[in-house]
Structures are given as C-alpha cells and as structure tokens.
C-alpha cells in the first residue's frame, strides 16, 4: 500500500480516554479495533436506540452496492474515500478491486489509529493501488493535492463521503466542502453520500443528542432535503436520495426496512 502521509503524522498519540466515532462505528459493525471506552459509548447508544447497529451495517451494505454500480455500470476505476474509518469487511478497495483489479483507491482520515490499522490491513491488488492520506474533510485542498500522487486527475473518480459530513456542523460549509472536492474532479466523476437523517425516527434523534453530549466528537443529523442538496448540479442516479436500505437492494432480498440513514449517488455531467 502506498502511503503519502508525512512521517510526523504517523506518531500522533492515540487517545483512548474518550470515545471516538470511527472506533464506535467499528464496534457496531462487529469489529475488534476499538477500546473499552468506545464499546461503552456504543453500547450506551444502542441501549437507547438498538437500531443503530442496523444503520451501521446497512450503511456498509449501501457502500458495497454503490461501489458495485460504479465499477460495473459506470466504469469507474478511481475512488477517493474521505472519512474512511477503521478497516472492517468489504472496504472500498476490496469491493472495487474484486470486480476490477486495476482500480486505484485513496483513503482519507485523520485518526492515528485508523492510519496504523490501514497500513497493516489495506493491501492493494498488484494491478491497482491503495493509498492513505492523513487529512480532514475540512481541508479539501490538501486532500486533492495528496490524492494526485495516486489518482489521475484527468480520469473520472468516485468521491465517497460516508457518514462524515455530519462532523461539519454548519450545513453551508459542508456543502461548500463537497463542492470544492467535486469541482476538482472531471466530468463523469460521481459523488456518493450517505448520512444519518432527521425526520423519520425520533428515538434515533434522541440517542444522537445524548451521544453528542457524551464527550465524543458531535455528529449532526440532517434532513433529507439537506442531504439531497449535496448533489446540486449533479445528475442523481435512480432511485435518488432514499433510505440506504432502499438504494437498489439486491434482487431477491427481503423487503428493506426504513432506516434514518439516507444516501444517494450522482454523476457529474
């Protein structure tokens, strides 16, 4: 795996005294890369809202289906996954390179624990490439400059923002960050966004408020209209912005339940 991260960034101290969203998410997905404080925060959340585990796993399944579409139907071979989180099963490069081994993937996160595990677990196919950037979604210029070492800026790229924009409290700023990243990508590129949503599950919303008060980094839920606005100027792929369980469910699967997590995929004309 190629690693363009500056050496100084690899020695950040991993703070295990406060819960961290990437490690809590890993706990909900059934992973082992978390600490007791993360499991405690995740379990406390799930005690109020057991459906959070379904949301986490439905989000991962949505990511798998969108990447499959991007590779098979859109012909995408480059992926920029911002806010990638801790490696679990069915990571972006695993799905993409299983279908197209020549795919090139750049992961972006700013958690030193994510970096440590990414180095040891994220291995590219020989034909493709996998790289990691230590950066924050709020620094799009750094992301784009670093990604250019692995991705061809003239080729269509899929920008993946999975459960990361909620960390940007101001909605207009979040939209601006998405716009800056997409503006640098050529026509034919795609945007994939999914986030926790307001307006469909008050129990989830109360649990999220309690989580935000727990000392963890707050995560801001948004209305479906706000999530849809991230795709302004792009061509939404059917069925548009919907609960992630209802985005092109696999044929023969049970009727999908509604979850308070919406997502969509769109193409840059």
Short mmCIF file of C-alpha atoms in Angstrom, two decimals:
data_model
loop_
_atom_site.label_atom_id
_atom_site.label_comp_id
_atom_site.label_asym_id
_atom_site.label_seq_id
_atom_site.Cartn_x
_atom_site.Cartn_y
_atom_site.Cartn_z
CA UNK A 1 0.00 0.00 0.00
CA UNK A 2 1.33 3.41 -0.95
CA UNK A 3 1.38 5.87 1.95
CA UNK A 4 1.89 9.56 1.11
CA UNK A 5 1.40 10.58 4.74
CA UNK A 6 4.15 12.77 6.24
CA UNK A 7 6.22 10.85 8.78
CA UNK A 8 5.31 13.28 11.55
CA UNK A 9 1.64 12.44 11.18
CA UNK A 10 2.25 8.78 11.97
CA UNK A 11 3.38 9.50 15.53
CA UNK A 12 0.24 11.19 16.80
CA UNK A 13 -0.83 9.79 20.14
CA UNK A 14 -3.93 7.62 20.09
CA UNK A 15 -6.24 8.94 22.80
CA UNK A 16 -8.08 6.02 24.38
CA UNK A 17 -9.61 8.07 27.20
CA UNK A 18 -12.51 9.44 25.16
CA UNK A 19 -14.76 7.65 22.68
CA UNK A 20 -14.05 8.15 19.01
CA UNK A 21 -16.64 7.88 16.24
CA UNK A 22 -14.53 5.65 13.95
CA UNK A 23 -13.89 3.18 16.77
CA UNK A 24 -17.54 3.24 17.92
CA UNK A 25 -18.64 2.59 14.34
CA UNK A 26 -16.17 -0.32 14.21
CA UNK A 27 -17.77 -1.70 17.39
CA UNK A 28 -21.25 -1.50 15.88
CA UNK A 29 -20.02 -3.30 12.77
CA UNK A 30 -18.73 -6.14 14.93
CA UNK A 31 -15.06 -5.20 14.54
CA UNK A 32 -12.33 -5.61 17.15
CA UNK A 33 -10.41 -2.36 16.57
CA UNK A 34 -11.87 -0.34 19.43
CA UNK A 35 -11.24 0.30 23.11
CA UNK A 36 -13.46 -0.21 26.18
CA UNK A 37 -14.43 3.47 26.21
CA UNK A 38 -15.66 3.13 22.61
CA UNK A 39 -17.59 -0.06 23.33
CA UNK A 40 -19.14 1.55 26.39
CA UNK A 41 -20.26 4.60 24.42
CA UNK A 42 -21.54 2.42 21.58
CA UNK A 43 -23.43 0.13 23.95
CA UNK A 44 -24.94 3.10 25.78
CA UNK A 45 -26.15 4.47 22.45
CA UNK A 46 -27.54 1.07 21.42
CA UNK A 47 -29.34 0.75 24.75
CA UNK A 48 -31.34 3.86 23.86
CA UNK A 49 -31.59 3.06 20.17
CA UNK A 50 -30.84 -0.58 19.23
CA UNK A 51 -31.44 0.29 15.59
CA UNK A 52 -28.04 1.99 15.37
CA UNK A 53 -26.43 -1.38 14.66
CA UNK A 54 -28.82 -1.87 11.74
CA UNK A 55 -27.98 1.62 10.48
CA UNK A 56 -24.24 0.96 10.66
CA UNK A 57 -24.49 -2.34 8.82
CA UNK A 58 -26.99 -1.00 6.30
CA UNK A 59 -24.60 1.85 5.60
CA UNK A 60 -21.80 -0.63 4.86
CA UNK A 61 -24.11 -2.63 2.57
CA UNK A 62 -25.09 0.59 0.75
CA UNK A 63 -21.42 1.35 0.18
CA UNK A 64 -20.88 -2.12 -1.28
CA UNK A 65 -23.82 -1.75 -3.68
CA UNK A 66 -22.84 1.74 -4.84
CA UNK A 67 -19.24 0.71 -5.49
CA UNK A 68 -20.50 -2.30 -7.42
CA UNK A 69 -22.64 0.01 -9.56
CA UNK A 70 -19.75 2.42 -10.08
CA UNK A 71 -17.42 -0.32 -11.28
CA UNK A 72 -19.84 -2.43 -13.32
CA UNK A 73 -22.18 0.16 -14.79
CA UNK A 74 -20.34 3.49 -14.64
CA UNK A 75 -16.88 2.16 -15.48
CA UNK A 76 -15.21 3.97 -12.58
CA UNK A 77 -11.71 2.81 -11.68
CA UNK A 78 -10.66 5.56 -9.25
CA UNK A 79 -12.08 6.14 -5.77
CA UNK A 80 -11.49 8.90 -3.21
CA UNK A 81 -12.95 7.70 0.11
CA UNK A 82 -12.95 10.61 2.58
CA UNK A 83 -13.56 9.75 6.23
CA UNK A 84 -12.91 6.09 5.58
CA UNK A 85 -12.85 4.98 9.20
CA UNK A 86 -11.32 1.78 10.53
CA UNK A 87 -10.94 -1.15 8.13
CA UNK A 88 -13.61 -3.80 8.57
CA UNK A 89 -15.12 -6.14 5.99
CA UNK A 90 -15.93 -5.08 2.44
CA UNK A 91 -13.75 -1.99 2.36
CA UNK A 92 -13.88 0.19 -0.74
CA UNK A 93 -10.73 -1.24 -2.31
CA UNK A 94 -11.81 -4.83 -1.60
CA UNK A 95 -15.13 -4.38 -3.40
CA UNK A 96 -13.71 -2.37 -6.29
CA UNK A 97 -10.61 -4.48 -6.90
CA UNK A 98 -12.55 -7.72 -6.67
CA UNK A 99 -14.54 -6.51 -9.68
CA UNK A 100 -11.75 -4.54 -11.41
CA UNK A 101 -8.27 -5.35 -10.04
CA UNK A 102 -6.78 -2.27 -11.72
CA UNK A 103 -8.86 0.08 -9.55
CA UNK A 104 -7.00 2.76 -7.61
CA UNK A 105 -8.26 3.88 -4.20
CA UNK A 106 -7.21 6.70 -1.89
CA UNK A 107 -8.50 6.63 1.67
CA UNK A 108 -8.63 9.81 3.76
CA UNK A 109 -8.94 10.01 7.54
CA UNK A 110 -7.32 11.90 10.39
CA UNK A 111 -7.37 9.34 13.21
CA UNK A 112 -3.90 7.93 14.01
CA UNK A 113 -5.47 4.59 14.97
CA UNK A 114 -7.10 4.40 11.54
CA UNK A 115 -3.73 5.12 9.96
CA UNK A 116 -1.98 2.41 11.96
CA UNK A 117 -4.56 -0.21 11.01
CA UNK A 118 -4.78 0.95 7.41
CA UNK A 119 -1.06 0.39 6.98
CA UNK A 120 -1.27 -3.16 8.23
CA UNK A 121 -4.60 -4.24 6.74
CA UNK A 122 -5.25 -2.38 3.49
CA UNK A 123 -3.34 -4.19 0.77
CA UNK A 124 -3.90 -3.40 -2.88
CA UNK A 125 -4.14 -5.85 -5.74
CA UNK A 126 -0.92 -5.98 -7.80
CA UNK A 127 -2.69 -4.35 -10.74
CA UNK A 128 -4.12 -1.43 -8.80
CA UNK A 129 -3.11 0.89 -5.99
CA UNK A 130 -4.29 1.75 -2.48
CA UNK A 131 -3.05 4.81 -0.61
CA UNK A 132 -3.86 6.56 2.64
CA UNK A 133 -3.90 10.30 3.32
CA UNK A 134 -3.84 11.71 6.84
CA UNK A 135 -6.20 14.65 6.35
CA UNK A 136 -9.53 16.06 7.41
CA UNK A 137 -12.64 16.57 5.28
CA UNK A 138 -12.38 20.27 6.13
CA UNK A 139 -9.09 20.53 4.19
CA UNK A 140 -10.11 19.71 0.60
CA UNK A 141 -7.04 21.33 -0.95
CA UNK A 142 -4.70 19.04 1.00
CA UNK A 143 -6.86 16.04 0.10
CA UNK A 144 -6.80 16.84 -3.60
CA UNK A 145 -3.09 17.62 -3.72
CA UNK A 146 -2.16 14.40 -1.89
CA UNK A 147 -4.60 12.23 -3.86
CA UNK A 148 -2.96 13.33 -7.11
CA UNK A 149 0.04 11.15 -6.21
CA UNK A 150 -2.13 8.06 -6.71
CA UNK A 151 -5.14 9.11 -8.79
CA UNK A 152 -5.06 10.53 -12.32
CA UNK A 153 -6.85 13.90 -12.03
CA UNK A 154 -7.96 13.68 -15.67
CA UNK A 155 -9.89 10.43 -15.19
CA UNK A 156 -13.38 10.16 -13.65
CA UNK A 157 -13.25 9.48 -9.93
CA UNK A 158 -15.86 8.46 -7.38
CA UNK A 159 -15.86 10.69 -4.30
CA UNK A 160 -17.23 8.78 -1.30
CA UNK A 161 -18.44 10.68 1.76
CA UNK A 162 -19.94 8.03 4.00
CA UNK A 163 -21.09 9.22 7.43
CA UNK A 164 -18.53 12.01 7.54
CA UNK A 165 -20.35 15.25 6.63
CA UNK A 166 -22.25 15.19 9.92
CA UNK A 167 -18.98 16.14 11.61
CA UNK A 168 -19.23 19.52 9.84
CA UNK A 169 -21.79 21.38 11.94
CA UNK A 170 -22.58 24.19 9.52
CA UNK A 171 -24.57 22.91 6.55
CA UNK A 172 -23.46 25.64 4.16
CA UNK A 173 -19.85 24.89 4.98
CA UNK A 174 -20.43 21.17 4.41
CA UNK A 175 -21.95 21.94 1.01
CA UNK A 176 -19.01 24.17 0.17
CA UNK A 177 -16.54 21.41 1.03
CA UNK A 178 -18.37 18.93 -1.19
CA UNK A 179 -18.47 21.49 -3.98
CA UNK A 180 -14.73 22.16 -3.70
CA UNK A 181 -13.89 18.47 -3.95
CA UNK A 182 -16.28 17.81 -6.84
CA UNK A 183 -15.18 20.90 -8.75
CA UNK A 184 -11.68 19.44 -8.99
CA UNK A 185 -12.91 16.15 -10.47
CA UNK A 186 -13.50 15.77 -14.22
CA UNK A 187 -16.87 15.16 -15.92
CA UNK A 188 -18.04 11.60 -15.50
CA UNK A 189 -16.98 11.58 -11.86
CA UNK A 190 -19.52 10.52 -9.25
CA UNK A 191 -20.48 11.62 -5.74
CA UNK A 192 -21.67 9.08 -3.17
CA UNK A 193 -23.05 10.46 0.12
CA UNK A 194 -24.86 8.80 3.00
CA UNK A 195 -25.60 10.27 6.41
CA UNK A 196 -27.87 9.96 9.39
CA UNK A 197 -31.13 11.75 8.70
CA UNK A 198 -33.68 13.79 10.62
CA UNK A 199 -37.42 13.44 10.44
CA UNK A 200 -38.08 9.71 10.41
CA UNK A 201 -37.07 8.31 13.80
CA UNK A 202 -37.35 10.46 16.95
CA UNK A 203 -35.77 7.71 19.12
CA UNK A 204 -32.68 7.83 16.93
CA UNK A 205 -32.60 11.60 17.18
CA UNK A 206 -32.75 11.50 20.99
CA UNK A 207 -29.98 8.91 21.09
CA UNK A 208 -27.84 11.08 18.84
CA UNK A 209 -28.35 14.08 21.12
CA UNK A 210 -27.20 12.00 24.10
CA UNK A 211 -24.17 10.80 22.12
CA UNK A 212 -23.24 14.35 21.23
CA UNK A 213 -23.32 15.21 24.95
CA UNK A 214 -21.11 12.23 25.89
CA UNK A 215 -17.77 13.82 25.14
CA UNK A 216 -17.41 12.21 21.72
CA UNK A 217 -16.99 14.39 18.65
CA UNK A 218 -20.56 15.57 17.84
CA UNK A 219 -22.33 14.26 14.77
CA UNK A 220 -25.06 16.40 13.24
CA UNK A 221 -28.05 14.71 11.65
CA UNK A 222 -29.56 16.46 8.62
CA UNK A 223 -32.91 16.50 6.89
CA UNK A 224 -33.37 14.53 3.70
CA UNK A 225 -33.60 17.84 1.83
CA UNK A 226 -30.24 18.92 3.25
CA UNK A 227 -28.62 15.63 2.29
CA UNK A 228 -30.11 15.92 -1.19
CA UNK A 229 -28.63 19.40 -1.56
CA UNK A 230 -25.12 17.92 -1.56
CA UNK A 231 -25.93 16.66 -5.06
CA UNK A 232 -26.94 20.05 -6.50
CA UNK A 233 -25.64 20.42 -10.04
CA UNK A 234 -25.16 16.68 -10.47
CA UNK A 235 -27.31 14.03 -12.13
CA UNK A 236 -28.82 11.76 -9.49
CA UNK A 237 -28.85 8.06 -10.27
CA UNK A 238 -32.20 6.33 -9.70
CA UNK A 239 -33.76 5.97 -7.17
CA UNK A 240 -32.31 9.27 -5.92
CA UNK A 241 -31.75 10.03 -2.24
CA UNK A 242 -33.53 7.34 -0.24
CA UNK A 243 -33.06 5.32 2.95
CA UNK A 244 -29.85 3.40 2.32
CA UNK A 245 -31.67 0.09 2.61
CA UNK A 246 -33.80 1.11 -0.39
CA UNK A 247 -31.00 2.12 -2.72
CA UNK A 248 -31.02 -0.66 -5.34
CA UNK A 249 -31.47 -3.57 -2.92
CA UNK A 250 -30.12 -6.85 -4.22
CA UNK A 251 -32.67 -8.93 -6.16
CA UNK A 252 -34.43 -11.48 -4.01
CA UNK A 253 -33.54 -9.76 -0.74
CA UNK A 254 -36.29 -9.29 1.88
CA UNK A 255 -38.34 -6.10 1.74
CA UNK A 256 -35.99 -3.43 3.11
CA UNK A 257 -36.92 -1.68 6.33
CA UNK A 258 -36.85 2.09 6.58
CA UNK A 259 -33.85 3.45 8.45
CA UNK A 260 -32.92 7.01 9.41
CA UNK A 261 -29.89 6.94 7.15
CA UNK A 262 -30.26 8.39 3.67
CA UNK A 263 -27.92 8.21 0.76
CA UNK A 264 -27.57 8.65 -2.95
CA UNK A 265 -25.24 8.58 -5.91
CA UNK A 266 -24.91 11.18 -8.65
CA UNK A 267 -22.83 11.78 -11.78
CA UNK A 268 -21.03 14.99 -12.69
CA UNK A 269 -22.14 15.96 -16.23
#
